[in-house]
Amino acid sequence: MKKHYDVAIIGGGIIGMSIAYHVAKAGKQTLLLEANEIGKQTTSAAAGMLGAHAEGEGHEDIFFQVGRASQALYEKLKVDLQHESGIDIRKSVGGIMKVAFTEEEKRALCRMQHLSTFQWLEASCVKKRMPQIANDIMGAGLIEEDVHVEPYAVCRALWQAAVRYGADVKEFTPVIEVIRDKEAITVRTANGTFTCDDLTIASGVWSGRFFEELGLSYSLYPVKGECVSVWNSGPALAHTIYHDHCYIVQRDSGKLVIGATMKQNDWQAVPTLGGIEAVIQKASQLMPSIKEMQIDQCWAGLRPATSDRHPYIGRHPEDERILFATGHYRNGILLAPITGEIIRDLILGKPVQEEWLHAFRIGRKEALFI
Ligand code: FAD
Ligand code: GLY
């Protein structure tokens, strides 16, 4: 007999795992199916910045609102997960120092000046806080609330806690087919067949095939990011350094994570020499001493992108038993807690902010495949 669950989730990255945690904690019989190992795809490639300010374009837009709400959820999540899983998600302090080299960059940054969470610092002041930073900066915007976490630690903690709340998590179990009939949804995998009342697709950049199989013409494409880590031989960075998609993030282990390229439609999650060279080149303009540091490792990950850069979070327009939570692009670590809560509330029939559901709805024209 096929085993039946209230909720099944396809994909064990940070998004699927956050959903599993939230729905299992709410008392639902939960199954999570992962094709490989939990958290070892794009989630493990991430720097872990919670960049609600730094990654946004406007500061009154929906991304900022949702990003800030999710950033706030991390405070309680950190305490809960420590208690429920024994894992420290390594939430940092210090936030992001977003650097400007030109008047134009300063003007763009100072559009955040009205926010109490933003502080413009002249170069001398930045240098006092971070003597490692390049001499030719004009100044920087300090955003102390854009802290970072360790993405794999968050994913692993969510996993342990979800299991504690009764979730079944199956690694090395790729989903082969989803079959819908009136009674239930059947999920056929390489290791058996399951049925469920609600199914959530959270398989990152690989979710596109499920859109197609479930009768939707929306798709996702990869934006590959290449990174390198080095052993910091100098004083620890007090803040993440960030400029034009390039960042240097201090880890507790003493490593610096340096990222990242932006290569559209490259499906190979392997770094190239040229990509790593470009990252080192940019990062050494921000912090010249990194060129002398010893390399730890290089890697690449595939950001799941939609054409309007907003995720898909919500129900299938024609079959409300199917939900999607994918396309989190550059911000899946930031948005994991709020995504888990939104999907949980939809499944439980609880209210969710209409404006958010509208912005992230599956049928939106803005996100038609390009
Ligand atoms: P994934 O982590 O890719 O998980 C999807 C899972 O689905 C995979 O484990 C896969 O094996 C599984 N799967 C696929 N198909 C199937 C199937 N048929 N059956 C079962 N399982 C399946 N975000 C931030 O917020 N802050 C950052 O600082 C940050 N830095 C980044 C740096 C880089 C270099 C990159 C590449 C990304 C970064 N991101 C960052 C973005 C973030 O990593 C992603 O948005 C996030 O990891 C997406 O999570 P996910 O769970 O949707 O996808
Ligand atoms: N958010 C950082 C990145 O995607 O590279």
Coordinates of C-alpha atoms and ligand atoms in Angstrom, one line a residue:
M1 CA 0.0 0.0 0.0
K2 CA 1.2 3.5 -0.8
K3 CA 2.0 5.6 2.3
H4 CA -0.2 8.7 2.6
Y5 CA 0.9 12.1 3.9
D6 CA -0.9 15.4 4.6
V7 CA 1.9 17.3 2.8
A8 CA 4.7 16.2 0.5
I9 CA 7.5 18.5 -0.6
I10 CA 9.9 18.0 -3.5
G11 CA 13.3 19.4 -2.9
G12 CA 15.5 19.5 0.2
G13 CA 17.3 22.8 -0.1
I14 CA 16.7 25.6 2.4
I15 CA 13.3 26.4 0.9
G16 CA 11.9 22.9 1.0
M17 CA 13.4 22.3 4.4
S18 CA 11.9 25.5 5.8
I19 CA 8.5 24.4 4.5
A20 CA 9.0 20.9 6.0
Y21 CA 9.9 22.4 9.4
H22 CA 7.0 24.8 9.5
V23 CA 4.3 22.4 8.4
A24 CA 5.6 19.5 10.5
K25 CA 5.7 21.8 13.5
A26 CA 2.1 22.8 12.8
G27 CA 1.1 19.1 13.2
K28 CA 0.9 18.0 9.6
Q29 CA 2.2 14.5 8.5
T30 CA 5.0 15.6 6.3
L31 CA 7.2 14.0 3.7
L32 CA 10.2 15.6 2.0
L33 CA 11.8 14.0 -1.0
E34 CA 15.4 15.0 -2.0
A35 CA 17.1 13.7 -5.2
N36 CA 20.6 13.9 -3.7
E37 CA 21.8 15.0 -0.3
I38 CA 19.9 17.6 1.8
G39 CA 21.2 21.2 1.3
K40 CA 24.0 20.3 -1.0
Q41 CA 22.9 22.1 -4.1
T42 CA 22.5 25.9 -4.4
T43 CA 21.9 26.3 -0.7
S44 CA 25.4 25.2 0.1
A45 CA 26.9 27.6 -2.5
A46 CA 25.4 30.7 -0.8
A47 CA 27.2 33.2 1.2
G48 CA 24.3 33.5 3.7
M49 CA 23.8 37.3 3.7
L50 CA 20.4 38.4 4.8
G51 CA 20.6 41.3 2.4
A52 CA 17.1 42.9 2.6
H53 CA 18.6 46.3 2.1
A54 CA 21.8 45.5 0.2
E55 CA 20.2 43.2 -2.4
G56 CA 17.1 45.3 -3.1
E57 CA 16.7 48.0 -5.8
G58 CA 14.0 50.1 -4.2
H59 CA 13.3 50.4 -0.5
E60 CA 9.5 50.8 -0.7
D61 CA 9.1 47.7 -2.9
I62 CA 7.7 44.3 -2.1
F63 CA 11.1 42.6 -2.0
F64 CA 12.2 45.0 0.8
Q65 CA 9.0 44.4 2.8
V66 CA 9.1 40.7 2.5
G67 CA 12.9 40.6 3.0
R68 CA 12.7 42.7 6.2
A69 CA 9.9 40.5 7.5
S70 CA 12.0 37.3 6.9
Q71 CA 15.1 38.9 8.3
A72 CA 13.1 39.6 11.5
L73 CA 11.9 36.0 11.7
Y74 CA 15.6 34.8 11.9
E75 CA 16.0 36.1 15.4
K76 CA 13.4 33.7 16.9
L77 CA 14.2 30.9 14.4
K78 CA 17.8 31.0 15.6
V79 CA 16.7 30.4 19.2
D80 CA 14.1 27.8 18.3
L81 CA 16.5 25.9 16.1
Q82 CA 19.2 25.9 18.7
H83 CA 16.7 24.4 21.1
E84 CA 15.1 22.0 18.7
S85 CA 18.2 20.7 16.8
G86 CA 21.1 21.7 19.0
I87 CA 22.6 23.5 15.9
D88 CA 23.9 27.1 16.0
I89 CA 23.0 28.7 12.7
R90 CA 25.9 31.2 13.2
K91 CA 23.9 34.4 12.9
S92 CA 26.5 37.1 12.7
V93 CA 26.6 40.7 13.9
G94 CA 28.0 43.7 12.0
G95 CA 25.9 43.6 8.9
I96 CA 27.0 44.9 5.5
M97 CA 29.2 47.9 4.5
K98 CA 28.0 48.7 1.0
V99 CA 30.9 50.6 -0.6
A100 CA 30.8 53.6 -3.0
F101 CA 33.7 54.6 -5.3
T102 CA 32.0 57.4 -7.2
E103 CA 29.5 60.2 -6.5
E104 CA 26.9 58.4 -8.5
E105 CA 27.2 55.2 -6.4
K106 CA 27.1 57.4 -3.2
R107 CA 23.9 59.0 -4.5
A108 CA 22.3 55.6 -5.2
L109 CA 23.2 54.4 -1.8
C110 CA 22.0 57.5 0.0
R111 CA 18.5 56.9 -1.3
M112 CA 18.3 54.7 1.8
Q113 CA 19.3 57.7 4.0
H114 CA 15.7 58.1 5.3
L115 CA 15.8 54.6 6.8
S116 CA 16.9 54.4 10.4
T117 CA 18.7 51.2 9.6
F118 CA 21.1 52.9 7.1
Q119 CA 24.0 55.1 8.0
W120 CA 26.3 56.8 5.5
L121 CA 30.0 56.8 6.6
E122 CA 32.8 58.9 5.0
A123 CA 35.9 57.0 3.9
S124 CA 38.0 58.0 7.0
C125 CA 35.2 56.6 9.3
V126 CA 35.0 53.3 7.2
K127 CA 38.8 52.9 7.4
K128 CA 38.7 53.3 11.2
R129 CA 36.2 50.4 11.4
M130 CA 37.8 48.3 8.7
P131 CA 41.5 49.1 8.1
Q132 CA 41.6 46.3 5.5
I133 CA 39.3 48.2 3.1
A134 CA 40.8 49.8 -0.1
N135 CA 42.1 53.4 0.2
D136 CA 40.3 54.8 -2.8
I137 CA 36.7 54.3 -1.6
M138 CA 34.5 57.5 -1.3
G139 CA 32.6 56.1 1.7
A140 CA 30.1 53.3 2.4
G141 CA 26.5 52.7 3.6
L142 CA 26.5 50.7 6.8
I143 CA 23.5 48.5 7.2
E144 CA 23.9 46.7 10.5
E145 CA 20.7 44.6 10.1
D146 CA 21.9 42.9 6.9
V147 CA 23.7 40.2 9.0
H148 CA 24.6 36.7 7.7
V149 CA 24.0 33.1 8.7
E150 CA 25.7 29.8 7.6
P151 CA 23.3 28.5 4.9
Y152 CA 24.1 24.8 5.3
A153 CA 23.8 25.1 9.2
V154 CA 20.4 26.6 8.8
C155 CA 19.3 23.9 6.4
R156 CA 20.7 21.1 8.6
A157 CA 19.0 22.6 11.7
L158 CA 15.6 22.9 9.9
W159 CA 16.1 19.2 8.9
Q160 CA 16.8 17.9 12.4
A161 CA 14.0 20.0 13.9
A162 CA 11.5 18.9 11.2
V163 CA 12.4 15.2 11.9
R164 CA 11.9 15.9 15.6
Y165 CA 8.3 17.1 14.7
G166 CA 7.7 13.8 12.8
A167 CA 8.6 14.7 9.2
D168 CA 9.9 11.9 7.0
V169 CA 12.9 13.1 5.0
K170 CA 14.2 10.9 2.2
E171 CA 17.5 11.6 0.6
F172 CA 18.6 10.1 -2.7
T173 CA 14.9 9.9 -3.7
P174 CA 14.4 11.8 -7.0
V175 CA 10.8 12.4 -7.9
I176 CA 10.1 10.9 -11.3
E177 CA 6.4 11.8 -11.8
V178 CA 3.5 13.6 -10.2
I179 CA 0.1 12.1 -11.0
R180 CA -3.1 14.0 -10.1
D181 CA -6.5 12.5 -9.8
K182 CA -9.7 13.5 -7.8
E183 CA -8.8 11.5 -4.6
A184 CA -5.2 12.4 -4.1
I185 CA -1.9 13.4 -5.6
T186 CA 0.5 10.5 -6.3
V187 CA 4.3 11.1 -6.2
R188 CA 6.3 8.4 -8.0
T189 CA 10.0 8.4 -6.9
A190 CA 13.0 6.2 -7.6
N191 CA 12.4 4.6 -4.2
G192 CA 8.6 4.1 -4.0
T193 CA 5.3 5.8 -4.5
F194 CA 3.5 8.1 -2.0
T195 CA 0.2 10.0 -1.9
C196 CA -0.6 13.3 -0.3
D197 CA -3.3 15.9 0.1
D198 CA -1.0 18.9 -0.6
L199 CA 2.2 18.9 -2.7
T200 CA 4.8 21.7 -2.7
I201 CA 7.4 22.0 -5.5
A202 CA 10.5 23.5 -3.9
S203 CA 13.2 22.0 -6.2
G204 CA 15.1 25.2 -6.8
V205 CA 16.3 25.8 -10.4
W206 CA 15.1 22.3 -11.3
S207 CA 11.5 23.2 -10.6
G208 CA 10.9 24.1 -14.2
R209 CA 10.1 20.6 -15.3
F210 CA 7.3 20.4 -12.7
F211 CA 5.8 23.6 -14.1
E212 CA 5.7 21.9 -17.5
E213 CA 4.4 18.6 -16.2
L214 CA 1.7 20.3 -14.2
G215 CA 0.4 22.2 -17.2
L216 CA 2.1 25.6 -16.7
S217 CA 4.2 27.4 -19.2
Y218 CA 6.4 29.3 -16.7
S219 CA 9.9 28.4 -16.3
L220 CA 13.1 29.1 -14.4
Y221 CA 16.7 29.5 -15.6
P222 CA 20.0 29.4 -13.8
V223 CA 22.2 32.3 -12.9
K224 CA 25.5 30.6 -12.0
G225 CA 27.5 32.1 -9.2
E226 CA 31.2 31.2 -8.6
C227 CA 32.9 31.7 -5.3
V228 CA 36.3 31.2 -3.6
S229 CA 37.1 31.1 0.1
V230 CA 40.4 32.0 1.7
W231 CA 41.9 31.9 5.2
N232 CA 41.9 35.4 6.6
S233 CA 45.4 36.0 7.8
G234 CA 44.6 39.5 9.1
P235 CA 42.1 40.8 11.7
A236 CA 38.5 39.5 11.3
L237 CA 36.2 41.7 9.2
A238 CA 33.8 43.7 11.4
H239 CA 31.3 43.9 8.5
T240 CA 30.6 42.2 5.1
I241 CA 32.2 44.3 2.3
Y242 CA 29.8 44.6 -0.6
H243 CA 30.0 46.4 -4.0
D244 CA 28.3 45.7 -7.3
H245 CA 27.5 41.9 -6.8
C246 CA 30.9 41.3 -5.2
Y247 CA 31.2 40.6 -1.5
I248 CA 33.6 39.4 1.2
V249 CA 31.9 37.7 4.1
Q250 CA 33.7 36.7 7.3
R251 CA 33.0 33.2 8.7
D252 CA 33.5 32.3 12.3
S253 CA 35.9 29.6 11.2
G254 CA 38.4 32.3 10.1
K255 CA 37.5 31.9 6.4
L256 CA 36.4 34.7 4.1
V257 CA 33.8 33.8 1.5
I258 CA 34.3 35.8 -1.7
G259 CA 31.7 35.9 -4.4
A260 CA 30.3 35.8 -6.9
T261 CA 29.9 35.8 -10.7
M262 CA 26.5 36.1 -12.5
K263 CA 26.4 33.8 -15.5
Q264 CA 23.0 33.4 -17.1
N265 CA 21.8 30.1 -18.5
D266 CA 25.0 28.1 -17.5
W267 CA 23.7 24.8 -16.0
Q268 CA 27.2 23.5 -15.0
A269 CA 27.5 24.0 -11.2
V270 CA 31.3 23.9 -11.5
P271 CA 33.6 27.0 -11.2
T272 CA 35.8 28.0 -14.0
L273 CA 39.3 29.6 -13.7
G274 CA 38.0 32.7 -15.5
G275 CA 35.1 33.0 -13.1
I276 CA 37.3 32.7 -10.1
E277 CA 39.9 35.1 -11.6
A278 CA 37.1 37.7 -12.1
V279 CA 35.9 37.3 -8.5
I280 CA 39.4 37.6 -7.1
Q281 CA 40.1 40.7 -9.3
K282 CA 37.0 42.5 -8.0
A283 CA 37.4 41.5 -4.4
S284 CA 41.0 42.7 -4.3
Q285 CA 39.9 46.1 -5.4
L286 CA 37.8 46.2 -2.3
M287 CA 40.3 44.6 0.0
P288 CA 43.9 44.5 -1.5
S289 CA 45.3 42.1 1.2
I290 CA 43.1 39.2 0.1
K291 CA 45.5 38.5 -2.8
E292 CA 48.1 37.3 -0.2
M293 CA 45.7 34.9 1.6
Q294 CA 45.7 31.1 1.2
I295 CA 43.0 29.6 -0.9
D296 CA 40.6 27.2 0.9
Q297 CA 38.2 26.1 -1.9
C298 CA 36.3 27.2 -5.0
W299 CA 32.7 26.3 -5.9
A300 CA 29.7 27.3 -7.9
G301 CA 25.9 27.2 -7.5
L302 CA 22.9 27.8 -9.7
R303 CA 20.6 30.7 -8.6
P304 CA 17.0 29.9 -9.5
A305 CA 15.8 32.9 -11.5
T306 CA 12.5 34.0 -12.8
S307 CA 12.4 36.8 -15.4
D308 CA 11.1 39.4 -12.9
R309 CA 13.5 38.2 -10.3
H310 CA 10.7 37.5 -7.8
P311 CA 10.0 34.0 -6.5
Y312 CA 6.9 31.9 -7.2
I313 CA 5.2 31.4 -3.8
G314 CA 1.6 30.2 -3.9
R315 CA -0.9 27.8 -5.3
H316 CA -1.2 26.4 -8.8
P317 CA -3.8 28.6 -10.5
E318 CA -6.0 25.6 -11.4
D319 CA -5.3 22.9 -8.8
E320 CA -5.1 24.3 -5.3
R321 CA -3.6 21.1 -3.9
I322 CA -0.3 22.0 -5.7
L323 CA 1.8 24.8 -4.3
F324 CA 5.1 26.3 -5.6
A325 CA 7.9 27.8 -3.6
T326 CA 10.8 28.4 -5.9
G327 CA 12.7 31.0 -7.9
H328 CA 14.3 32.7 -4.9
Y329 CA 17.3 33.8 -7.1
R330 CA 19.9 35.7 -5.0
N331 CA 17.9 35.6 -1.8
G332 CA 16.7 32.2 -0.9
I333 CA 18.6 32.2 2.4
L334 CA 17.1 35.5 3.4
L335 CA 13.6 34.5 2.3
A336 CA 13.5 30.9 3.6
P337 CA 11.7 31.7 6.9
I338 CA 9.0 33.8 5.4
T339 CA 8.5 31.3 2.6
G340 CA 8.1 28.5 5.1
E341 CA 5.5 30.5 7.0
I342 CA 3.5 31.5 3.9
I343 CA 3.3 28.0 2.6
R344 CA 2.3 26.7 6.0
D345 CA -0.4 29.3 6.4
L346 CA -1.8 28.6 2.9
I347 CA -2.0 24.9 3.7
L348 CA -3.6 25.6 7.1
G349 CA -6.1 28.0 5.5
K350 CA -4.8 30.9 7.6
P351 CA -4.6 34.5 6.2
V352 CA -1.5 35.6 4.3
Q353 CA -0.8 39.2 3.2
E354 CA -2.7 39.6 -0.1
E355 CA -0.1 41.9 -1.5
W356 CA 2.6 39.3 -1.1
L357 CA 0.5 36.5 -2.6
H358 CA -0.3 38.8 -5.5
A359 CA 3.4 39.7 -6.2
F360 CA 4.6 36.1 -6.0
R361 CA 1.5 34.5 -7.7
I362 CA 2.2 31.7 -10.2
G363 CA 0.1 33.1 -13.1
R364 CA 1.7 36.6 -13.2
K365 CA 2.5 37.8 -16.7
E366 CA 5.6 39.7 -15.6
A367 CA 7.4 36.3 -15.0
L368 CA 6.6 34.7 -18.4
F369 CA 9.6 32.8 -19.6
I370 CA 12.0 34.9 -21.6
Ligands
FAD1 P1 18.3 24.3 -3.8 O1 19.2 24.6 -2.6 O2 19.0 24.1 -5.1 O3 17.5 23.0 -3.4 C1 16.6 22.4 -4.4 C2 16.7 20.9 -4.1 O4 15.8 20.2 -5.0 C3 18.1 20.4 -4.5 O5 18.7 19.8 -3.3 C4 17.8 19.3 -5.6 O6 18.6 18.2 -5.5 C5 16.4 19.0 -5.3 N1 15.7 18.4 -6.4 C6 15.7 18.9 -7.7 N2 14.9 18.1 -8.5 C7 14.4 17.1 -7.7 C8 13.6 16.0 -7.9 N3 13.1 15.7 -9.2 N4 13.2 15.2 -6.9 C9 13.7 15.5 -5.6 N5 14.5 16.6 -5.4 C10 14.9 17.4 -6.4 N6 20.8 33.8 -1.0 C11 20.8 34.6 0.1 O7 19.7 34.9 0.6 N7 21.9 35.2 0.6 C12 23.1 35.0 0.0 O8 24.2 35.5 0.5 C13 23.2 34.2 -1.1 N8 24.4 34.0 -1.7 C14 24.4 33.2 -2.9 C15 25.7 33.0 -3.5 C16 25.8 32.1 -4.6 C17 27.1 31.9 -5.2 C18 24.6 31.5 -5.1 C19 24.7 30.6 -6.3 C20 23.4 31.7 -4.5 C21 23.3 32.6 -3.4 N9 22.1 32.8 -2.7 C22 22.0 33.6 -1.6 C23 20.8 32.3 -3.3 C24 20.4 31.0 -2.6 O9 21.5 30.1 -2.5 C25 19.2 30.4 -3.3 O10 18.2 31.3 -3.6 C26 18.6 29.2 -2.5 O11 19.7 28.3 -2.1 C27 17.6 28.4 -3.2 O12 17.2 27.4 -2.4 P2 16.3 26.2 -2.9 O13 16.0 25.3 -1.8 O14 15.2 26.8 -3.7 O15 17.2 25.4 -4.0
GLY2 N1 23.1 37.1 -2.7 C1 24.4 36.8 -3.2 C2 24.5 36.1 -4.4 O1 23.5 35.6 -4.9 O2 25.6 36.0 -4.9

